[in-house]
CSV table of C-alpha atoms in Angstrom, one decimal:
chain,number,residue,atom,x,y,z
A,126,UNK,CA,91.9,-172.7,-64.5
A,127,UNK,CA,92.1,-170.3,-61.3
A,128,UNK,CA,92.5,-167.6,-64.0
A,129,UNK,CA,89.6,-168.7,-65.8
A,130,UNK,CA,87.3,-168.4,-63.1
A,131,UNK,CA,88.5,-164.4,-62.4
A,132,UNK,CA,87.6,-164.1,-66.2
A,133,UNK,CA,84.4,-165.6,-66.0
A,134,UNK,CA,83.8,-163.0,-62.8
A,135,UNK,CA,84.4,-159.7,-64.6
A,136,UNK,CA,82.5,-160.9,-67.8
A,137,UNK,CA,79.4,-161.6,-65.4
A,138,UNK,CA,80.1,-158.4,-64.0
A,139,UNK,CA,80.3,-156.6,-67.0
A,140,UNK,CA,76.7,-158.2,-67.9
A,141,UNK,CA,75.3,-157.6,-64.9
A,142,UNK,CA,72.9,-154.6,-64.4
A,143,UNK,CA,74.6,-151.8,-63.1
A,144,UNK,CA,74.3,-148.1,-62.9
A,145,UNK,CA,76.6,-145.0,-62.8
A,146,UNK,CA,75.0,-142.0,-62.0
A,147,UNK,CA,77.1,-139.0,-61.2
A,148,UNK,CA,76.5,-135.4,-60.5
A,149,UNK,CA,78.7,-132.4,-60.3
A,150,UNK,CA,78.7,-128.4,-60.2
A,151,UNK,CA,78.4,-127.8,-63.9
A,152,UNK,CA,81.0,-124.3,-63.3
A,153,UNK,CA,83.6,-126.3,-61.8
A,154,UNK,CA,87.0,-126.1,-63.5
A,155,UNK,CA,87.9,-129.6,-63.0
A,156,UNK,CA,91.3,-128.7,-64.6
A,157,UNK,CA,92.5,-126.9,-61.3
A,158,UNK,CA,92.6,-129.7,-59.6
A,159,UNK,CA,95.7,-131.7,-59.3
A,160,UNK,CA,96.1,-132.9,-55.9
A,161,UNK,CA,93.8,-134.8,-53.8
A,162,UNK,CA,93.7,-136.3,-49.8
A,163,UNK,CA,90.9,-138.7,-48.3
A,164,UNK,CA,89.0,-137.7,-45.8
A,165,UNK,CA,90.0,-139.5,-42.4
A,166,UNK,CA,86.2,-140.8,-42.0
A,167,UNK,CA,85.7,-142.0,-45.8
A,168,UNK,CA,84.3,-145.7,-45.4
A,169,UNK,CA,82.7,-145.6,-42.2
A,170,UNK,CA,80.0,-148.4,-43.2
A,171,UNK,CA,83.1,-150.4,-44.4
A,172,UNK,CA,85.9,-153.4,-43.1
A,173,UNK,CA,89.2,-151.8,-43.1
A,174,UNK,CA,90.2,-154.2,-46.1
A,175,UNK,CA,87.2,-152.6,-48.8
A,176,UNK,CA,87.9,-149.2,-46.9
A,177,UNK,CA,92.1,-150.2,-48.4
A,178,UNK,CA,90.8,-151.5,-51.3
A,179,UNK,CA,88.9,-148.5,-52.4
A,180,UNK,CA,91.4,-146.0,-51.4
A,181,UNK,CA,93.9,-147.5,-53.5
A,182,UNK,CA,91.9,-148.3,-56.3
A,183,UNK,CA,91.0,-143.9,-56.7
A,184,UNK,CA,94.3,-143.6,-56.0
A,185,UNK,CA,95.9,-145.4,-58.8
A,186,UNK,CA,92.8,-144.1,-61.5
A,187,UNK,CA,93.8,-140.4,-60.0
A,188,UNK,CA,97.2,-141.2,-60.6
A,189,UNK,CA,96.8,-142.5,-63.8
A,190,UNK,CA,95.3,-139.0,-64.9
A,191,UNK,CA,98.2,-137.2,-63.7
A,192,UNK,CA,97.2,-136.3,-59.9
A,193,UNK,CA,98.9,-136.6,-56.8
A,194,UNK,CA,98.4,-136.7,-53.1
A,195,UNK,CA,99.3,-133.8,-50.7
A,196,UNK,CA,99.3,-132.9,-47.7
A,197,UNK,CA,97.4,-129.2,-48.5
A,198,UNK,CA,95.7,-130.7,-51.1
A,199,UNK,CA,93.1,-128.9,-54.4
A,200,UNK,CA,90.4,-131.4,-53.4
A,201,UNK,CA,89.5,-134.0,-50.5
A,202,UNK,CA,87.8,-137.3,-51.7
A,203,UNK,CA,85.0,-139.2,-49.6
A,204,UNK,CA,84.0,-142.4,-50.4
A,205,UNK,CA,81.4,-144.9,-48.6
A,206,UNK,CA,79.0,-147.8,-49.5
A,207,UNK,CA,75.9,-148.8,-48.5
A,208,UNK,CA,74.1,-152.2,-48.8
A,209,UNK,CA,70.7,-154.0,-48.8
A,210,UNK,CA,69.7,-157.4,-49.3
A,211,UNK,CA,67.8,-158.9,-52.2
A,212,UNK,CA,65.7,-160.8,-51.9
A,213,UNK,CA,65.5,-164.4,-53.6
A,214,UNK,CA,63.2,-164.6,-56.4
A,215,UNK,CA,65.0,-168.2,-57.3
A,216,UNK,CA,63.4,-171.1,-55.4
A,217,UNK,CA,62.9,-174.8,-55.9
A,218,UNK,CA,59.9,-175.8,-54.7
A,219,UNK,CA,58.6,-179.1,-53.1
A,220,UNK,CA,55.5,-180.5,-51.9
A,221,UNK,CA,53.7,-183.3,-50.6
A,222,UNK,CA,50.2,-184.1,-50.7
A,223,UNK,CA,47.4,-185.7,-50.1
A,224,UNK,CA,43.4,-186.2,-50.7
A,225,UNK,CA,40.6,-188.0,-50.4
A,226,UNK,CA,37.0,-187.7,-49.1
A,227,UNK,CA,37.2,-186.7,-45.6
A,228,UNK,CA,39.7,-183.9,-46.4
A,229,UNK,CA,43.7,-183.4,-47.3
A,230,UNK,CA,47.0,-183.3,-46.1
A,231,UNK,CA,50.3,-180.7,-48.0
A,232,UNK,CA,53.4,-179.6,-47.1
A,233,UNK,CA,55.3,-177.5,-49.3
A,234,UNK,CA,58.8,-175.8,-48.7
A,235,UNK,CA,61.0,-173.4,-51.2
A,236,UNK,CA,65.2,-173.5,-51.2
A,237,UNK,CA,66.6,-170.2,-52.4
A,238,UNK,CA,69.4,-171.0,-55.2
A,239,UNK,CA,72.3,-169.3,-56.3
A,240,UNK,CA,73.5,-167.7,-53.3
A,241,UNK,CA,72.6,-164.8,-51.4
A,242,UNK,CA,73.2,-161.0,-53.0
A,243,UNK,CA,73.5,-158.0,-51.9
A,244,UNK,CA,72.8,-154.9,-53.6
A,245,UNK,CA,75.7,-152.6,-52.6
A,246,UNK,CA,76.4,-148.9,-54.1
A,247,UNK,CA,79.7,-147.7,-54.0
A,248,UNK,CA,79.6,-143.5,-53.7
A,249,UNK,CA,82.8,-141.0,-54.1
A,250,UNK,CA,82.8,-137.4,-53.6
A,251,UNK,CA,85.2,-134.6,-54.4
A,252,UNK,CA,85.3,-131.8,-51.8
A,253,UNK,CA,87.2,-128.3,-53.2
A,254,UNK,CA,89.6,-128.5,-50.5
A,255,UNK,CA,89.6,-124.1,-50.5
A,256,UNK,CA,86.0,-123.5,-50.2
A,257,UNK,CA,84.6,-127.0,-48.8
A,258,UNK,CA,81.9,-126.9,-51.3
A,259,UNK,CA,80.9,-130.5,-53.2
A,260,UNK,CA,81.9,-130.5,-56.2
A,261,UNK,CA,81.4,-134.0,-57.8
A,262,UNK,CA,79.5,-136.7,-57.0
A,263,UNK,CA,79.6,-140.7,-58.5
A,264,UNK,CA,78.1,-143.6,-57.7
A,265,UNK,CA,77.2,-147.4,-58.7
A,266,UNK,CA,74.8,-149.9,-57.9
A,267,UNK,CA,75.1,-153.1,-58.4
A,268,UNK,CA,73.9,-156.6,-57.2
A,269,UNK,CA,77.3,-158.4,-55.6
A,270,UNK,CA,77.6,-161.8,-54.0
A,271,UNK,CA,77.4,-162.1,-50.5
A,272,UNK,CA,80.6,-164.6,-50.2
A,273,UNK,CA,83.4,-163.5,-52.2
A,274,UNK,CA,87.4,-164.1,-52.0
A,275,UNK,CA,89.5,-161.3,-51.3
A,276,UNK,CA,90.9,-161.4,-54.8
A,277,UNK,CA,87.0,-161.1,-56.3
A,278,UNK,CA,86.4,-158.4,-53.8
A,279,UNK,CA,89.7,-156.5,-55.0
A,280,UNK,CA,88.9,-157.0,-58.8
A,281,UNK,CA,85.2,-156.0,-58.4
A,282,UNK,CA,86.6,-152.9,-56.9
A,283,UNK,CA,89.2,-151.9,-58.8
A,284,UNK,CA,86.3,-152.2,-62.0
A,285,UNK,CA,83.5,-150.0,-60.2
A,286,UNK,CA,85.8,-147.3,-59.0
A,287,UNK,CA,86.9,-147.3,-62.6
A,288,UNK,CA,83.9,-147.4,-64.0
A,289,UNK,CA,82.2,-144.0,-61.7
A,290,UNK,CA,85.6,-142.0,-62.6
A,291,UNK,CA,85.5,-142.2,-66.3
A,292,UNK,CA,82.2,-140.1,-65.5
């Protein structure tokens, strides 16, 4: 059942309305790189568990593709999220009233459903580590739940870095 519900989170991810939009120097040899470093200030705007979740999630993609960290390294990686709220467009509504001839009487209230969200974009640079120059550029918006587990939060993440490095 626990499994279930993890399931049913990345398939509502998958549906939900996001965007990768990425930009780069179009006369970069992307082959030449084949190490990589964070910068020490990547995640300012987030908790130190996102901040590890993030770095390891690039870390095992670049990995996956054959790159390693080093110390004097071809490229330096930033990466940083920002967030706003949405705002509820799901409300139930009630109402009391009242009439008659010498005037009325109402009261009417909404309740938000479905839990608050957040839209949060997740953005990752590549910095050529020789001439400091940007030289990639991803991000992703999406709308996220404001409560998640740590488990929803790792599994969200590992998908949306995914997602902005296959660009």
């Amino acid at each position: 059942m626990r499994n279930f519900k993890y399931l049913f989170f990345l398939i509502c991810l998958g549906c939900s309305a996001t965007k990768v939009v990425v930009d780069f120097e179009p006369d970069t040899n992307f082959a030449q790189y084949k190490s990589f470093e964070f910068y020490e200030d990547s995640g300012d705007n987030l908790n130190d568990f996102d901040r590890k979740r993030i770095t390891t999630a690039i870390q095992k993609e670049l990995e996956m593709k054959g790159m390693i960290t080093n110390a004097q390294p071809d490229f330096f990686i930033y990466f940083d999220a920002k967030y706003s709220e949405i705002q509820a467009n799901n409300t139930i509504g009630i109402g009391l009233g009242s009439g008659g001839r010498n005037g009325g009487f109402g009261i009417s209230g909404g309740i938000p459903i479905g839990g608050k969200k957040n839209n949060e974009t997740i953005i990752i640079k590549f910095v050529d580590a020789s001439s400091n120059n940007l030289v990639w550029e991803g991000s992703l918006l999406s709308a996220v739940k404001e409560k998640r587990s740590p488990q929803e939060r790792t599994s969200y993440i590992d998908i949306v870095v995914r997602k902005i490095l296959e660009e």
